[in-house]
Coordinates of C-alpha atoms in Angstrom, one line a residue:
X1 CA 156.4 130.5 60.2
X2 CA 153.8 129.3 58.2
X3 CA 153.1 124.8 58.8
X4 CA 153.7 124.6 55.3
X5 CA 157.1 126.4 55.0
X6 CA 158.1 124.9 58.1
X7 CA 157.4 121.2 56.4
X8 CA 159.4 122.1 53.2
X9 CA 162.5 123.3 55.3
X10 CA 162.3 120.0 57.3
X11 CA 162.4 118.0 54.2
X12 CA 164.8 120.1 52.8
X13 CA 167.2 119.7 55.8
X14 CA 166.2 116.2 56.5
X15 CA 166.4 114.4 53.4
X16 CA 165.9 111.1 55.1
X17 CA 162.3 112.2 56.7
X18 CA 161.0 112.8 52.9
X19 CA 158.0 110.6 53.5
X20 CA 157.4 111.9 56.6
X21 CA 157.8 115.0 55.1
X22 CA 155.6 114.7 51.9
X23 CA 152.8 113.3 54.1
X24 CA 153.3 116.5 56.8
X25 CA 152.6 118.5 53.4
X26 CA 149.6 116.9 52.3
X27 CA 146.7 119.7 52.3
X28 CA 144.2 117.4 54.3
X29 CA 146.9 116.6 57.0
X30 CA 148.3 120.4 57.2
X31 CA 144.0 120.9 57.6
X32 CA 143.7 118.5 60.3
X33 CA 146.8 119.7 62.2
X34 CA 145.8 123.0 62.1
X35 CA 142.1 121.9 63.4
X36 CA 144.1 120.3 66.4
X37 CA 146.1 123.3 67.9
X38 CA 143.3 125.5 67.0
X39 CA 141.4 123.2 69.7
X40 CA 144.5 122.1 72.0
X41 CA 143.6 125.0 74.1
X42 CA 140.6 124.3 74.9
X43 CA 140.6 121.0 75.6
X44 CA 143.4 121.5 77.8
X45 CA 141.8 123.8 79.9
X46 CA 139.2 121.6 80.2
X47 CA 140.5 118.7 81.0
X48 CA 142.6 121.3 84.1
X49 CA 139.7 123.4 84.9
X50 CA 137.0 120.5 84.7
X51 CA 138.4 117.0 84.4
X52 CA 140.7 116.9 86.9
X53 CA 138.7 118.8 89.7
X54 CA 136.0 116.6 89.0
X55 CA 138.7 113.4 89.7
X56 CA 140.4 115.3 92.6
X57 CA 137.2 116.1 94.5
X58 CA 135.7 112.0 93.7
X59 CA 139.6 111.1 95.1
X60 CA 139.2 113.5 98.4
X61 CA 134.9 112.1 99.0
X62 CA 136.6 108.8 99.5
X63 CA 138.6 110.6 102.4
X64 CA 138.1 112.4 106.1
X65 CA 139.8 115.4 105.9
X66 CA 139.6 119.1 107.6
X67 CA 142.5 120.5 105.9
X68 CA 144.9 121.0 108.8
X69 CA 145.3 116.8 109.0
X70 CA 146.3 114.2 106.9
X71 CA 143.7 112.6 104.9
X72 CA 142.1 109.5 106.2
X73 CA 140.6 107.0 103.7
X74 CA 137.1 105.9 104.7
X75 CA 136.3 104.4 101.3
X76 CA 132.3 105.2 100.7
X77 CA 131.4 106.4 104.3
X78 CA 130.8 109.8 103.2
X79 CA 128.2 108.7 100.9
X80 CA 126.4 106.8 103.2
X81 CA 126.3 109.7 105.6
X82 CA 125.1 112.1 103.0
X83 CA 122.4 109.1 102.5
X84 CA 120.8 110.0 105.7
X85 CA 121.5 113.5 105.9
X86 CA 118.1 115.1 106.4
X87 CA 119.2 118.8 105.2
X88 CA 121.3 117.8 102.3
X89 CA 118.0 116.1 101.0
X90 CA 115.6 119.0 102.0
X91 CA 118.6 121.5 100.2
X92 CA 118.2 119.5 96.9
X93 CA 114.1 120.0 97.3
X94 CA 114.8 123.3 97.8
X95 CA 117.1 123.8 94.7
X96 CA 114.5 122.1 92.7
X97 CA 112.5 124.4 93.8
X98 CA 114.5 127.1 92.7
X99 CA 115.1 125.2 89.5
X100 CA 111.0 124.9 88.3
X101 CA 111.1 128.5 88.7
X102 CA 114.0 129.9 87.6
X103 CA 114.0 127.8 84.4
X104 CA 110.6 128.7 83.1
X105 CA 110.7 132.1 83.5
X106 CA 114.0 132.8 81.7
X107 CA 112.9 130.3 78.8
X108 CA 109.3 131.9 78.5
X109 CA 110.3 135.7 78.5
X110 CA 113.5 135.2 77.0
X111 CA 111.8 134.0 73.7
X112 CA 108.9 136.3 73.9
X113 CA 111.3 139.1 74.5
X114 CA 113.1 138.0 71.3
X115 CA 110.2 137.6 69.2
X116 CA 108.9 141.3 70.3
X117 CA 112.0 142.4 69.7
X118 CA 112.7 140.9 66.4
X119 CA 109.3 142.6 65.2
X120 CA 110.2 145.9 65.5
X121 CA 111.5 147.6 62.4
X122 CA 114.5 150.2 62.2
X123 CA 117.6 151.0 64.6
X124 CA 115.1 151.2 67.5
X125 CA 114.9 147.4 67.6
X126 CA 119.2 147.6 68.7
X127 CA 118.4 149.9 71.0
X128 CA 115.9 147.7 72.7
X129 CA 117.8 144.9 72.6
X130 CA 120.8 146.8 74.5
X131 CA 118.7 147.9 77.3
X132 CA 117.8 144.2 77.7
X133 CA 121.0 143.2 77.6
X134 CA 122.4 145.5 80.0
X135 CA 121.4 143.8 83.8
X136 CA 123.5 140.6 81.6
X137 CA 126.7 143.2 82.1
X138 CA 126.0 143.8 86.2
X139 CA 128.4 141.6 88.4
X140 CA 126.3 139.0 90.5
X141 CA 127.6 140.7 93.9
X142 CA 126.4 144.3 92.4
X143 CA 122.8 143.3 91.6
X144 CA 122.7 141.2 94.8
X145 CA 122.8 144.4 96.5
X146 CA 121.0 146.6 94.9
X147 CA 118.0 144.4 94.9
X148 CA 118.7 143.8 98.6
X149 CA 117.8 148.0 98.7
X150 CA 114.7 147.5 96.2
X151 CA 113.3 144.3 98.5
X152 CA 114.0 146.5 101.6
X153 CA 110.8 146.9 103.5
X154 CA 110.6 149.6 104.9
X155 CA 112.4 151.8 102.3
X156 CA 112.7 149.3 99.2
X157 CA 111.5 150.9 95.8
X158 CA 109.3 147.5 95.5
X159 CA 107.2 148.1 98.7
X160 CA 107.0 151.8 98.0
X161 CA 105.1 150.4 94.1
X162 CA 102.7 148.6 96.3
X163 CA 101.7 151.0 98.8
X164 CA 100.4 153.0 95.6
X165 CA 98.5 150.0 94.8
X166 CA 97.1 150.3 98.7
X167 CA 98.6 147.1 99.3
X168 CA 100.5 146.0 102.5
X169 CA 104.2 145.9 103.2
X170 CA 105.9 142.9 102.5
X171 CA 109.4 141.4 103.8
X172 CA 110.4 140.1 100.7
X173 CA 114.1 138.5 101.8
X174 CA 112.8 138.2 105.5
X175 CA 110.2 136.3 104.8
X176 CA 110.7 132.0 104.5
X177 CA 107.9 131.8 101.7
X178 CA 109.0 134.8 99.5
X179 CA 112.7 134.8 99.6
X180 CA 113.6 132.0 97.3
X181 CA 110.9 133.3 95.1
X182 CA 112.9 136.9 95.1
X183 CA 116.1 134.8 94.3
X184 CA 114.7 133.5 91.5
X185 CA 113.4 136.5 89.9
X186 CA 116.7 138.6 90.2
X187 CA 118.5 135.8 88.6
X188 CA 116.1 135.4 86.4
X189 CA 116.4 139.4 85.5
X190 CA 120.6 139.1 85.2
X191 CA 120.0 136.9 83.0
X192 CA 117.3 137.3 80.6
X193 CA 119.1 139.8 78.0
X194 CA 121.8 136.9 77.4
X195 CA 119.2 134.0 76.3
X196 CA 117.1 136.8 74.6
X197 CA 119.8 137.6 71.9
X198 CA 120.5 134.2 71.4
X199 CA 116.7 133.5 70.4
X200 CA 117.2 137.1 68.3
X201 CA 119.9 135.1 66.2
X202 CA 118.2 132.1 65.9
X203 CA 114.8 133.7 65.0
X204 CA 117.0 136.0 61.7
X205 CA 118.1 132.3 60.9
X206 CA 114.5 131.6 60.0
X207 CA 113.2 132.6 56.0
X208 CA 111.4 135.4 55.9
X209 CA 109.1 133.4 53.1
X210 CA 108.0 130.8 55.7
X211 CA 106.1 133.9 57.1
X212 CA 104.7 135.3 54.3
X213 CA 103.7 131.9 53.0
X214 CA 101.4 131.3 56.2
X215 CA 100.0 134.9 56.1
X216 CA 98.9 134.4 52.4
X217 CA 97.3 131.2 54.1
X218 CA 95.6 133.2 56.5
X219 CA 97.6 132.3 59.6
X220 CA 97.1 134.1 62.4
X221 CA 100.2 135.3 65.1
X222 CA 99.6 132.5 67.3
X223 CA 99.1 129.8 64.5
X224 CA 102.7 131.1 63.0
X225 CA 104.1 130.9 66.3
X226 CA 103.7 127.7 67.1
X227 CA 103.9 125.9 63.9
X228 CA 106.8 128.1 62.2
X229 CA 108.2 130.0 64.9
X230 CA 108.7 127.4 68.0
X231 CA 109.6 124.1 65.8
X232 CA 112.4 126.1 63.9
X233 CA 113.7 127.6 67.6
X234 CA 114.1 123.3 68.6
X235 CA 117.8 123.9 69.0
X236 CA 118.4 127.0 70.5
X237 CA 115.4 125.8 73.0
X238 CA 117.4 122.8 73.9
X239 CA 120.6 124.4 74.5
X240 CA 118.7 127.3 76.5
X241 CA 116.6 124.9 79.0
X242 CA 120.2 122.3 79.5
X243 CA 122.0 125.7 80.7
X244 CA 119.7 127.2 82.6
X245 CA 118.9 123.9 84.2
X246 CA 122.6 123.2 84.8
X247 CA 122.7 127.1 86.2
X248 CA 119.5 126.7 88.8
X249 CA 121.4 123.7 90.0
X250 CA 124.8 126.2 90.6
X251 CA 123.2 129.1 91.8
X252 CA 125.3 130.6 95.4
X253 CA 126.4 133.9 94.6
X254 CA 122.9 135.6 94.9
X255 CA 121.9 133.8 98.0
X256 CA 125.1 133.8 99.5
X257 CA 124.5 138.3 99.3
X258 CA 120.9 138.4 99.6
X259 CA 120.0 136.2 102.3
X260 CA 122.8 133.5 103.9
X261 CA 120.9 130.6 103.2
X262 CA 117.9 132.0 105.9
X263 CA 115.4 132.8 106.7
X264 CA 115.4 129.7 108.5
X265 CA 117.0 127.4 105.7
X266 CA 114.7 128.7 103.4
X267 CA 117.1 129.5 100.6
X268 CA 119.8 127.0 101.8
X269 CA 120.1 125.4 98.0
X270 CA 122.6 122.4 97.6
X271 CA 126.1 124.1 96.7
X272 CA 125.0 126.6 99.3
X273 CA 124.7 123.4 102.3
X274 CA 128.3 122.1 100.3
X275 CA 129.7 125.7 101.1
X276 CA 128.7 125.5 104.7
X277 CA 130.0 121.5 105.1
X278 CA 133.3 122.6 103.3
X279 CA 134.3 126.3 104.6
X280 CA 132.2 126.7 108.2
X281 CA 132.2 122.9 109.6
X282 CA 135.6 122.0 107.4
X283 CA 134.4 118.5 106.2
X284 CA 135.7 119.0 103.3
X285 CA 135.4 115.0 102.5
X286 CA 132.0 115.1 103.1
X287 CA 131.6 118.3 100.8
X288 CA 133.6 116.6 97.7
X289 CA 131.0 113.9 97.9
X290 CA 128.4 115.8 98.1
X291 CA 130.0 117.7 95.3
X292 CA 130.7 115.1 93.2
X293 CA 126.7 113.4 93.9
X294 CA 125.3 116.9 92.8
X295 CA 128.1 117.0 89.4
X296 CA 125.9 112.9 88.8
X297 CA 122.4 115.1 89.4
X298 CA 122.9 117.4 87.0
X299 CA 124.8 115.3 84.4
X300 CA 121.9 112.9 84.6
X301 CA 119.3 115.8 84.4
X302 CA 121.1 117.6 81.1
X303 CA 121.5 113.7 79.5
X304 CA 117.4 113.4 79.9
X305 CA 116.7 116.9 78.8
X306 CA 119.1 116.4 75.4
X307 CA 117.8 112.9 74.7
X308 CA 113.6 114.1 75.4
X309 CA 114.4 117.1 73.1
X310 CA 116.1 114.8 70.8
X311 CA 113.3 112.2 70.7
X312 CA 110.8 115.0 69.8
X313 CA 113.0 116.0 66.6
X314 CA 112.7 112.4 65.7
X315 CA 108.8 112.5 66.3
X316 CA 108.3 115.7 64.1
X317 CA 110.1 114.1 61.2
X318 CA 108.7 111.1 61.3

């Protein structure tokens, strides 16, 4: 039944609600209402799926628990352990590692894909843009493994392209100073398709005379690219570089396929030392504040990306 219908029967029915009634049927109300359940499930799966994990796990931190006992309250001790814990701090180095690679090289050939892709004329542009798009539609666990084959060295597809080259064998996942590196570039390739066809929108948002105006001008590719192309892609840029930061700062799935955290610690990111503190050692007190201190990180991290990207929008206009 229709909100409006519904109103009228109520009034109808309920003569003594008639101002209630009347105001239910005003247009701007009947909007607003409508506006409200259209977002009532979202916000309440958020505030299930996000809000109250996020309280839950800052609730259990303040605890020592293994999951078999009752919870102890030890107010902030966990956090001053985690203070002085060596690995959690060399973890975080290591996922900011991960992080000033990752993020680059899905921002950079993301939007370079897109504007490549967005030159070519006709149907053959969609079907470039679906084989892009495709290692987006892989499962995490099924490109884990098939790039554990491709970095295999003795057999791996990868070593067998450098032998041609008359290049050496390399371990790849075996070795400490190539395997987050490895990490990095398969996430990097899962992803790459998604960011890409958001650029493609963004970039058929921008007027085709801007273009032409700067060619009659004598603008080269370059010059249009960075004055037209890159100020008009501000936006989409930020909301790219806040994801993929937030993402760099999640990643387990790969490493927890591809490698176990080793070689020795090498790829043993933050949530992958919170998985080992919460599921192999069960300090699962210690693991929600170490949770909830990396959930501060990357809200802190996102805040300063949005208000940089924001205070460069100001600069530009001004």
């Amino acid at each position: 039944m229709k909100l409006e219908s519904f109103t009228k029967k109520v009034s109808h029915e309920f003569p003594q609600n008639h101002i209630q009634s009347r105001f239910l049927t005003r247009p701007k109300v009947q909007e607003n209402l409508f506006a409200y359940l259209m977002l009532a499930p979202d916000l309440i799966g958020l505030a299930v799926f996000i809000f109250l994990p996020i309280v839950i796990a800052f609730y259990v931190s303040l605890h020592d628990w293994n999951a078999l006992e009752p919870m102890q309250f030890v107010g902030l001790k966990n956090y001053w352990t985690l203070s002085g814990d060596l690995d959690w701090w060399v973890s975080l180095r290591t996922t900011a590692l991960y992080s000033l690679m990752f993020v680059p090289l899905v921002y950079g050939i993301s939007l370079l894909l897109a504007v490549f892709i967005h030159s070519i004329p006709g149907k053959f542009q969609e079907f470039i843009r679906t084989v892009n798009f495709m290692p987006f539609s892989v499962s995490t666990v099924v490109a884990g493994i098939i790039w554990m084959f491709m970095f295999e060295e003795q057999r791996g597809m990868v070593n067998g392209a450098i032998k041609l080259l008359g290049l050496p064998a390399q371990t790849f996942l075996g070795d400490p100073d190539q395997a987050l590196i490895c990490i990095a570039l398969v996430s990097a390739w899962m992803v790459i398709g998604y960011y890409t066809v958001l650029f493609l929108a963004a970039l058929k948002d921008i007027p085709v005379s801007y273009y032409e105006a700067a060619r009659l001008d004598g603008a080269n590719v370059l010059t249009i690219f960075k004055n037209i192309t890159l100020p008009l892609l501000k936006e989409t840029s930020t909301f790219v570089l806040i994801v993929t930061t937030i993402a760099s700062f999640q990643v387990f799935d790969q490493i927890k396929i591809m490698t176990n955290g080793g070689p020795a610690d090498a790829t043993n990111v933050s949530v992958f030392y919170i998985y080992r503190q919460c599921f192999e050692y069960m300090k699962l007190g210690y693991a929600s504040a170490l949770a909830f201190v990396l959930f501060m990180i990357i809200f802190a991290l996102s805040l300063a990306q949005l208000k940089l990207m924001r205070s460069g929008n100001t600069d530009s206009k001004i």
